[in-house]
GROMACS .gro file of C-alpha atoms in nm:
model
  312
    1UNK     CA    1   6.097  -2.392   6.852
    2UNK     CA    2   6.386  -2.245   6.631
    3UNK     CA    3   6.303  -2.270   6.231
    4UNK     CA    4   6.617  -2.315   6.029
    5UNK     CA    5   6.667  -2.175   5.730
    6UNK     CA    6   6.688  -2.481   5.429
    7UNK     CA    7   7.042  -2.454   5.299
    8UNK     CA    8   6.977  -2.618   4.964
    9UNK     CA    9   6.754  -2.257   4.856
   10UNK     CA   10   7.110  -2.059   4.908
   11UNK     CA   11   7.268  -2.354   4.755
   12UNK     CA   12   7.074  -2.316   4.458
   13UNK     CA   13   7.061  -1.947   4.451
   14UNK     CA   14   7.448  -1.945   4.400
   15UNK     CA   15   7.482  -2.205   4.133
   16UNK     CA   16   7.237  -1.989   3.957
   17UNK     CA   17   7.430  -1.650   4.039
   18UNK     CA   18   7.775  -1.873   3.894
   19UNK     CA   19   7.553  -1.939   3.608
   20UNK     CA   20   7.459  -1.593   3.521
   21UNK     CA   21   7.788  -1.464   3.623
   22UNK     CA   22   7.992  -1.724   3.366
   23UNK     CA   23   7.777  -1.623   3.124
   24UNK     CA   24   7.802  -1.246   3.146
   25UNK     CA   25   8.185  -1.336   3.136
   26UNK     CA   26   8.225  -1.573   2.860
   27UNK     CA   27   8.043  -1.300   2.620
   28UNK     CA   28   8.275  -1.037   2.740
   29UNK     CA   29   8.551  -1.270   2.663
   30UNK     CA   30   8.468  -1.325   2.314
   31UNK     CA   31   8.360  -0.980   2.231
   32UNK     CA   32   8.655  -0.946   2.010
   33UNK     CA   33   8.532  -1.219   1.738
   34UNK     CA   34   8.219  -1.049   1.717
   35UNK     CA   35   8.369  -0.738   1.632
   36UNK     CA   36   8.616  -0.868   1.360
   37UNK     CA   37   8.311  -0.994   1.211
   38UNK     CA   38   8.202  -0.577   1.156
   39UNK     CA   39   8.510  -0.549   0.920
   40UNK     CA   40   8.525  -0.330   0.711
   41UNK     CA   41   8.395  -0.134   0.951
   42UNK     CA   42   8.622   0.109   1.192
   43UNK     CA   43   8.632   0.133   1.549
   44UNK     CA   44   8.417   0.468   1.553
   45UNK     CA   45   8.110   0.382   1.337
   46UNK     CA   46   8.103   0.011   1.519
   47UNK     CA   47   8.084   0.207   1.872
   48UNK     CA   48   7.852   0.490   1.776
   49UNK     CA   49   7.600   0.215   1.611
   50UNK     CA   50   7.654   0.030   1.965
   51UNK     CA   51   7.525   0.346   2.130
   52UNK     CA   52   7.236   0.406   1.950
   53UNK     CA   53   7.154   0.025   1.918
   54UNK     CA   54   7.182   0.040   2.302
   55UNK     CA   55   6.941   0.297   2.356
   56UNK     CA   56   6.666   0.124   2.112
   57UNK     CA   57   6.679  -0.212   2.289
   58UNK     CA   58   6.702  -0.093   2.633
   59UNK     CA   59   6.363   0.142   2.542
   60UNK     CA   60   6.247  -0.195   2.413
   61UNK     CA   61   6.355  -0.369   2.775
   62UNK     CA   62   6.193  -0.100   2.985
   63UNK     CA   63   5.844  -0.083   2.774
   64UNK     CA   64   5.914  -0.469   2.854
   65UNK     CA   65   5.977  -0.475   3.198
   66UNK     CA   66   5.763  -0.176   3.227
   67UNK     CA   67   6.053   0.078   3.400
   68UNK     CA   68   5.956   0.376   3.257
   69UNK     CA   69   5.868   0.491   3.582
   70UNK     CA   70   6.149   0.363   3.750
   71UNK     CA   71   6.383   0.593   3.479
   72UNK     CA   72   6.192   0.884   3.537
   73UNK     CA   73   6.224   0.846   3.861
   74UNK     CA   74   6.618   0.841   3.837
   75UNK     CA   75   6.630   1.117   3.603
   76UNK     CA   76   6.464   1.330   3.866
   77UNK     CA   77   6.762   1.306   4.069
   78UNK     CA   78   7.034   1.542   3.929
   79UNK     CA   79   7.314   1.412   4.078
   80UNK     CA   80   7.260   1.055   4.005
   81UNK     CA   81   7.194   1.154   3.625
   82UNK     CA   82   7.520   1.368   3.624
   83UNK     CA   83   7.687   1.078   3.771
   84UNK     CA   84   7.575   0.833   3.488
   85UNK     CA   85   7.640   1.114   3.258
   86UNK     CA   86   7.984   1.104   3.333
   87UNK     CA   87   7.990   0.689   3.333
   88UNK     CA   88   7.837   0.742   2.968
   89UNK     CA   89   8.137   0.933   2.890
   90UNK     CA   90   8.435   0.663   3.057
   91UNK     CA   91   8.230   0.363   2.850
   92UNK     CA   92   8.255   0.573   2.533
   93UNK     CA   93   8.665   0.600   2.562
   94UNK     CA   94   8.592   0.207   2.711
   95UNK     CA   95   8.436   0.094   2.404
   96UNK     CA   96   8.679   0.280   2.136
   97UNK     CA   97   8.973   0.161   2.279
   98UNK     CA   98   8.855  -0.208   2.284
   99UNK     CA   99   8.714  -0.215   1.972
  100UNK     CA  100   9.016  -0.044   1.856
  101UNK     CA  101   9.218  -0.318   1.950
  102UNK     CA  102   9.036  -0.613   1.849
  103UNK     CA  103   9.019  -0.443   1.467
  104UNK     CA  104   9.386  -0.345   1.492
  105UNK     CA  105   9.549  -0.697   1.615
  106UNK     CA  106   9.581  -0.611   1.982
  107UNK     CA  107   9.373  -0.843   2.154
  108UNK     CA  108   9.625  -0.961   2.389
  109UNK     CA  109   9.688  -0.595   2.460
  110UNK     CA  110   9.345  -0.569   2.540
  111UNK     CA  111   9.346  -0.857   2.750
  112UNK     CA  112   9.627  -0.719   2.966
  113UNK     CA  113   9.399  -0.431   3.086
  114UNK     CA  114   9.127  -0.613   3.247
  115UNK     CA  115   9.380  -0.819   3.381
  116UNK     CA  116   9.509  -0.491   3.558
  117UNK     CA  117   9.190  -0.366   3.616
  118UNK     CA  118   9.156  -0.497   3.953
  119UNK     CA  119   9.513  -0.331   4.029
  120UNK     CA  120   9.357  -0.015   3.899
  121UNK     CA  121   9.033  -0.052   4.110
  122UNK     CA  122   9.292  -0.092   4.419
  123UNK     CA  123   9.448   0.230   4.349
  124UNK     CA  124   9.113   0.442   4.278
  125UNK     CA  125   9.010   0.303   4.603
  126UNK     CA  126   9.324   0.443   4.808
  127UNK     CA  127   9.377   0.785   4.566
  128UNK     CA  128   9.009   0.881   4.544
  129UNK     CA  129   8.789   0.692   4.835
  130UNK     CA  130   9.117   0.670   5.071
  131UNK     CA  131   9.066   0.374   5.183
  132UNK     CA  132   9.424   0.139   5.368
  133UNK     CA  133   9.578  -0.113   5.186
  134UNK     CA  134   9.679  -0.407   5.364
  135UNK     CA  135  10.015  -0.554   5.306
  136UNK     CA  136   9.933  -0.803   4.988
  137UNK     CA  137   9.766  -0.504   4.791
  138UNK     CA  138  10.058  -0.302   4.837
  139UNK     CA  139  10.274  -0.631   4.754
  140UNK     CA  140  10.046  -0.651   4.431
  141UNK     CA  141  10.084  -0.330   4.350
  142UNK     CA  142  10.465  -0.332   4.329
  143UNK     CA  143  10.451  -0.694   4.159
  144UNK     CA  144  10.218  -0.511   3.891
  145UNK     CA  145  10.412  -0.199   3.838
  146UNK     CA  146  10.745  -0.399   3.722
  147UNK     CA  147  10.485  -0.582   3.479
  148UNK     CA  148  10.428  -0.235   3.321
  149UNK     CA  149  10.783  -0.180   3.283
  150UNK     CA  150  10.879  -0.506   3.190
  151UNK     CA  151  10.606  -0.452   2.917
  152UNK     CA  152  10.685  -0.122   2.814
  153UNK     CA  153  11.033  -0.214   2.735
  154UNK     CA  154  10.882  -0.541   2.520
  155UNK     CA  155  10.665  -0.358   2.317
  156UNK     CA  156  10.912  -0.052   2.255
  157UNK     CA  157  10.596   0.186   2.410
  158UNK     CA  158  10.448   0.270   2.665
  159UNK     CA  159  10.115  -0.018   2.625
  160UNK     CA  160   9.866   0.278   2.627
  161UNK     CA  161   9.601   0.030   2.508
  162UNK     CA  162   9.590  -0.217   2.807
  163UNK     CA  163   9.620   0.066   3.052
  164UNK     CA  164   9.318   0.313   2.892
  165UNK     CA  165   9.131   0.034   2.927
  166UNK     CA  166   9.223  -0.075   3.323
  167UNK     CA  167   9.250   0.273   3.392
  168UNK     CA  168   8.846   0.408   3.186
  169UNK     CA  169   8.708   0.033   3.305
  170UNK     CA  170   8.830   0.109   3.664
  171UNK     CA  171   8.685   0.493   3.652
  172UNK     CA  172   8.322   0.354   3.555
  173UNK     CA  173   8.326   0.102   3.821
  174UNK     CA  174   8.422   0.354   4.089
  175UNK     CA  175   8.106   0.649   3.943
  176UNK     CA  176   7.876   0.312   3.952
  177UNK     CA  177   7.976   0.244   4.321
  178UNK     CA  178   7.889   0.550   4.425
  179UNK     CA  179   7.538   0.552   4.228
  180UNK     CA  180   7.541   0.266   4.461
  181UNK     CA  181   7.174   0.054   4.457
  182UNK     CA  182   7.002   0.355   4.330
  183UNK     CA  183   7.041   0.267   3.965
  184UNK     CA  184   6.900  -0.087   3.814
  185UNK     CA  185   7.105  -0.236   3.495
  186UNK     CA  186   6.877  -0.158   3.228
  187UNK     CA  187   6.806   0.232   3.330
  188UNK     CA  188   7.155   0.293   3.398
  189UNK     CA  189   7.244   0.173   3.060
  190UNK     CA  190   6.973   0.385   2.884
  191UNK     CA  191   7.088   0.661   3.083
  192UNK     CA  192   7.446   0.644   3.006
  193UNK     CA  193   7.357   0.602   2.645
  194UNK     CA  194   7.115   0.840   2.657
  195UNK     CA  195   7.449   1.091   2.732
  196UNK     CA  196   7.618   1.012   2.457
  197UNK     CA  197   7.404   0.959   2.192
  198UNK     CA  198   7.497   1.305   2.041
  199UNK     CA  199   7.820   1.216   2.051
  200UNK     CA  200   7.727   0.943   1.869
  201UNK     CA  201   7.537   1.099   1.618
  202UNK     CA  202   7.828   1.303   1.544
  203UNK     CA  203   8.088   1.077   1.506
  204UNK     CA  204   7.824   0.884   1.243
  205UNK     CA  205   7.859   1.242   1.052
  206UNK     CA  206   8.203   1.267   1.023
  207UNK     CA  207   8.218   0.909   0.939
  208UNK     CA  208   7.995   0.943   0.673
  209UNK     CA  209   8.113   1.287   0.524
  210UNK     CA  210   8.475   1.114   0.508
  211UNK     CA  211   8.514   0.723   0.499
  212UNK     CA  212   8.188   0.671   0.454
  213UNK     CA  213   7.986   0.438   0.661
  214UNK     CA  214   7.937   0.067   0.590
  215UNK     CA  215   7.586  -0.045   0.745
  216UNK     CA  216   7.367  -0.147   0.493
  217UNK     CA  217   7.629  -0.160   0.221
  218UNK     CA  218   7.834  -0.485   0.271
  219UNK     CA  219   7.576  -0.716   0.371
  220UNK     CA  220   7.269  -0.862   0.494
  221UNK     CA  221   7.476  -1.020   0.804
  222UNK     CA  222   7.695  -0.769   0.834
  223UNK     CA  223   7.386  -0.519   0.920
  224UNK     CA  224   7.210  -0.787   1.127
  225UNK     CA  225   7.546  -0.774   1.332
  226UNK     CA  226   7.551  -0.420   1.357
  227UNK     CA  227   7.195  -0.346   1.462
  228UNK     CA  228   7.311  -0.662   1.738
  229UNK     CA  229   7.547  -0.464   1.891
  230UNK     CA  230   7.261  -0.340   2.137
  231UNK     CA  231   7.154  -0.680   2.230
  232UNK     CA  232   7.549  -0.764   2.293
  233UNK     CA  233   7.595  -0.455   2.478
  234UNK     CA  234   7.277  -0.488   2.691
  235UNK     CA  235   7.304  -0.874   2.783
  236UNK     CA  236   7.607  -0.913   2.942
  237UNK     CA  237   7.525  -0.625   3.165
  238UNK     CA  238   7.185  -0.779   3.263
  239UNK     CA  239   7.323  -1.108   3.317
  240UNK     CA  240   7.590  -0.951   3.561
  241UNK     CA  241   7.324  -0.775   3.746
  242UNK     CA  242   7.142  -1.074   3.817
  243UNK     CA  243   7.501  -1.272   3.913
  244UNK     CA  244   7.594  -0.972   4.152
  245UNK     CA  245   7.230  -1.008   4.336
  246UNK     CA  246   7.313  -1.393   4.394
  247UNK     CA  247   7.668  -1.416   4.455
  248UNK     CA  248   7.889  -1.290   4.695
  249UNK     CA  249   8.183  -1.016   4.568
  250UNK     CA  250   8.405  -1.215   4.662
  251UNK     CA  251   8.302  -1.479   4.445
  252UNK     CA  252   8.211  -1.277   4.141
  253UNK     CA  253   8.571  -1.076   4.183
  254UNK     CA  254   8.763  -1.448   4.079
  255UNK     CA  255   8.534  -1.500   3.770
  256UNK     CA  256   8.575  -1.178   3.618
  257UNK     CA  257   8.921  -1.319   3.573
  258UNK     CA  258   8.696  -1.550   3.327
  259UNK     CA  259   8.667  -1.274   3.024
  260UNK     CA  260   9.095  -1.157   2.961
  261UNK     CA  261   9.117  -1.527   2.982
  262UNK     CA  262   8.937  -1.591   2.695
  263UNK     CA  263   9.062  -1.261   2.574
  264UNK     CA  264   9.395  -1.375   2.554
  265UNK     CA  265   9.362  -1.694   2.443
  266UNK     CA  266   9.137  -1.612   2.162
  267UNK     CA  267   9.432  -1.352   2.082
  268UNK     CA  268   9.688  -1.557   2.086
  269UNK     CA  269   9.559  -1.928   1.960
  270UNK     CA  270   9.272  -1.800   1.710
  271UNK     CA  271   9.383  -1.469   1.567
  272UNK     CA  272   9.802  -1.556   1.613
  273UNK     CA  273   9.929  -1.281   1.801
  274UNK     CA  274  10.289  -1.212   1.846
  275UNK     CA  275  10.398  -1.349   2.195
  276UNK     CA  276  10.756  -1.314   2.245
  277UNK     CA  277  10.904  -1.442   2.535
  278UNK     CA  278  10.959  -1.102   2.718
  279UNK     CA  279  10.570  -1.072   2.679
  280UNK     CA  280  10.502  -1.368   2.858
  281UNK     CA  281  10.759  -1.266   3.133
  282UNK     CA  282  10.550  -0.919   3.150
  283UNK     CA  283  10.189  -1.183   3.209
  284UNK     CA  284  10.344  -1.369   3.414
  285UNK     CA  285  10.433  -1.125   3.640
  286UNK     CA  286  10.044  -0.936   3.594
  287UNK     CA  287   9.907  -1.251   3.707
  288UNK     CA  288  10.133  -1.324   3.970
  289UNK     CA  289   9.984  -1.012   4.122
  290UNK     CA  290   9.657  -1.127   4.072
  291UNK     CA  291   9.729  -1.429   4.258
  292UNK     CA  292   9.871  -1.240   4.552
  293UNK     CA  293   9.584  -1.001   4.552
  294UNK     CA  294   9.306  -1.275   4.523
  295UNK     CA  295   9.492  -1.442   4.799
  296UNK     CA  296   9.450  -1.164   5.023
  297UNK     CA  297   9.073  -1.100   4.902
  298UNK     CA  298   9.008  -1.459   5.048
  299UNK     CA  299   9.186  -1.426   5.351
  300UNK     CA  300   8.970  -1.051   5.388
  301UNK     CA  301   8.692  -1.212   5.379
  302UNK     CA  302   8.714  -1.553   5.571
  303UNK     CA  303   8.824  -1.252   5.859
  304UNK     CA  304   8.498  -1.063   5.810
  305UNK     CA  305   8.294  -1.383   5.822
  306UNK     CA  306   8.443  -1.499   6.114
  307UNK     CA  307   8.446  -1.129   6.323
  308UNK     CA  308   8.082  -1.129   6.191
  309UNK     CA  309   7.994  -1.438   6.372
  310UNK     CA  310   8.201  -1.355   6.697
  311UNK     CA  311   8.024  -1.088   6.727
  312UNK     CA  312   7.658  -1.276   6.666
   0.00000   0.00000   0.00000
């Protein structure tokens, strides 16, 4: 007799992963309210607190979850603790740009790079791993470089904002590939902190000796907000961990569409950014290419499915 495997289990198991995976999203997406609420703070203290805030509550996770071990463990290998020493670093340029923008009224800027991230993460994968593009990538591609130009020329510059984003965002995701399944959420976050907590510490220092830092001088809330910058740093991440172990790629590759949604919208309907026609030609054409390449994700994978199960 053949058991069968209950389909309502997997059933469940991705609702949950959607769940998690919306979730991990939707905070992303509305990052930028949150960090308009750290005003009159600047984009430097707010991400050096968010390091140092990281590091406490992921210690207070791993004493927790009890992954000491588990870090130690990782730290023993050199290469993968380079590695994350290096993601540390592309977060860091990450997480000042971003803030950056939502302080500075560039939120739909912002927005714009994580729609091209997945245009970036195409071209890391043929430039560094060398991997073929099939022919909607390449289509997506082209569509996505007249965007750039077509955006350039509407904002008078080159939009350095939306692509140090795509471009730093892209860089981590490629270093975390190769870490591969070696690294869980919470110790590669500590580690990658961990890195750049000196960094950190310095920036506080010059911030202090010149500005002057704001934590603990504005008010109750706003230092309540501050210290939660480690929670909303470490949460989102968590919650994506435990989407990615549920869902397929596939899957989770369309929702991360979810957080420049909200990006943009919050940019343009709540905070009353400037969108000038020729800007929403330049969108348009971004997420035309992320309809094309989508399109050709789906079709990639109904293929695998099916050569998988010829070959069963």
């Amino acid at each position: 007799m053949v058991s069968t495997t209950p389909a309502q289990p997997a059933v469940d198991r991705l609702s949950k992963g959607f769940g998690f995976a919306v979730a991990a999203y939707g905070l992303w997406g509305v990052l930028p309210i949150f960090f308009l609420l750290l005003a009159p703070a600047g984009a430097v203290e707010i991400v050096a607190w968010r390091v140092l805030f990281s590091v406490v509550f992921c210690a207070i996770l791993l004493s927790v979850t009890r992954g000491w071990a588990r870090l130690r463990a990782i730290l023993a290998d050199r290469r993968t603790t380079l590695s994350l020493g290096l993601a540390g670093g592309l977060i860091l340029v990450n997480w000042l740009v971003f803030i950056f923008a939502a302080l500075s009224g560039h939120v739909v800027e912002a927005a714009l790079g994580y729609f091209t991230n997945p245009i970036v993460t195409v071209l890391l994968g043929v430039f560094v791993l060398r991997e073929k593009l099939r022919p909607l990538q390449w289509a997506a591609i082209a569509i996505s470089a007249v965007a750039v130009v077509v955006l350039a020329l509407n904002y008078g510059a080159f939009p350095w904002i939306a692509l140090a984003l795509a471009c730093s965002f892209g860089m981590y995701g490629l270093v975390k590939k190769r870490v591969g399944g070696k690294v869980d959420a919470i110790s590669g976050l500590t580690i990658e902190t961990m890195w750049i907590s000196p960094i950190a510490i310095g920036m506080l220092i010059v911030v202090g000796s010149t500005a002057g830092l704001t934590i603990g001088t504005v008010s109750a809330l706003h230092t309540t907000a501050m210290v939660a910058t480690g929670v909303i740093t470490a949460v989102p991440l968590l919650l994506f961990a435990a989407a990615a172990r549920r869902m397929p790629l596939v899957h989770l590759g369309l929702v991360q569409y979810l957080a420049p949604i909200l990006q943009f919208l919050i940019g343009v309907f709540v905070l009353g950014e400037d969108m000038p026609p020729a800007r929403w030609a330049g969108f348009a054409i971004v997420w035309l290419a992320l309809i094309v390449l989508t399109v050709d994700m789906l079709v990639a994978s109904r293929a695998g499915r099916q050569a998988s199960l010829q070959s069963a």
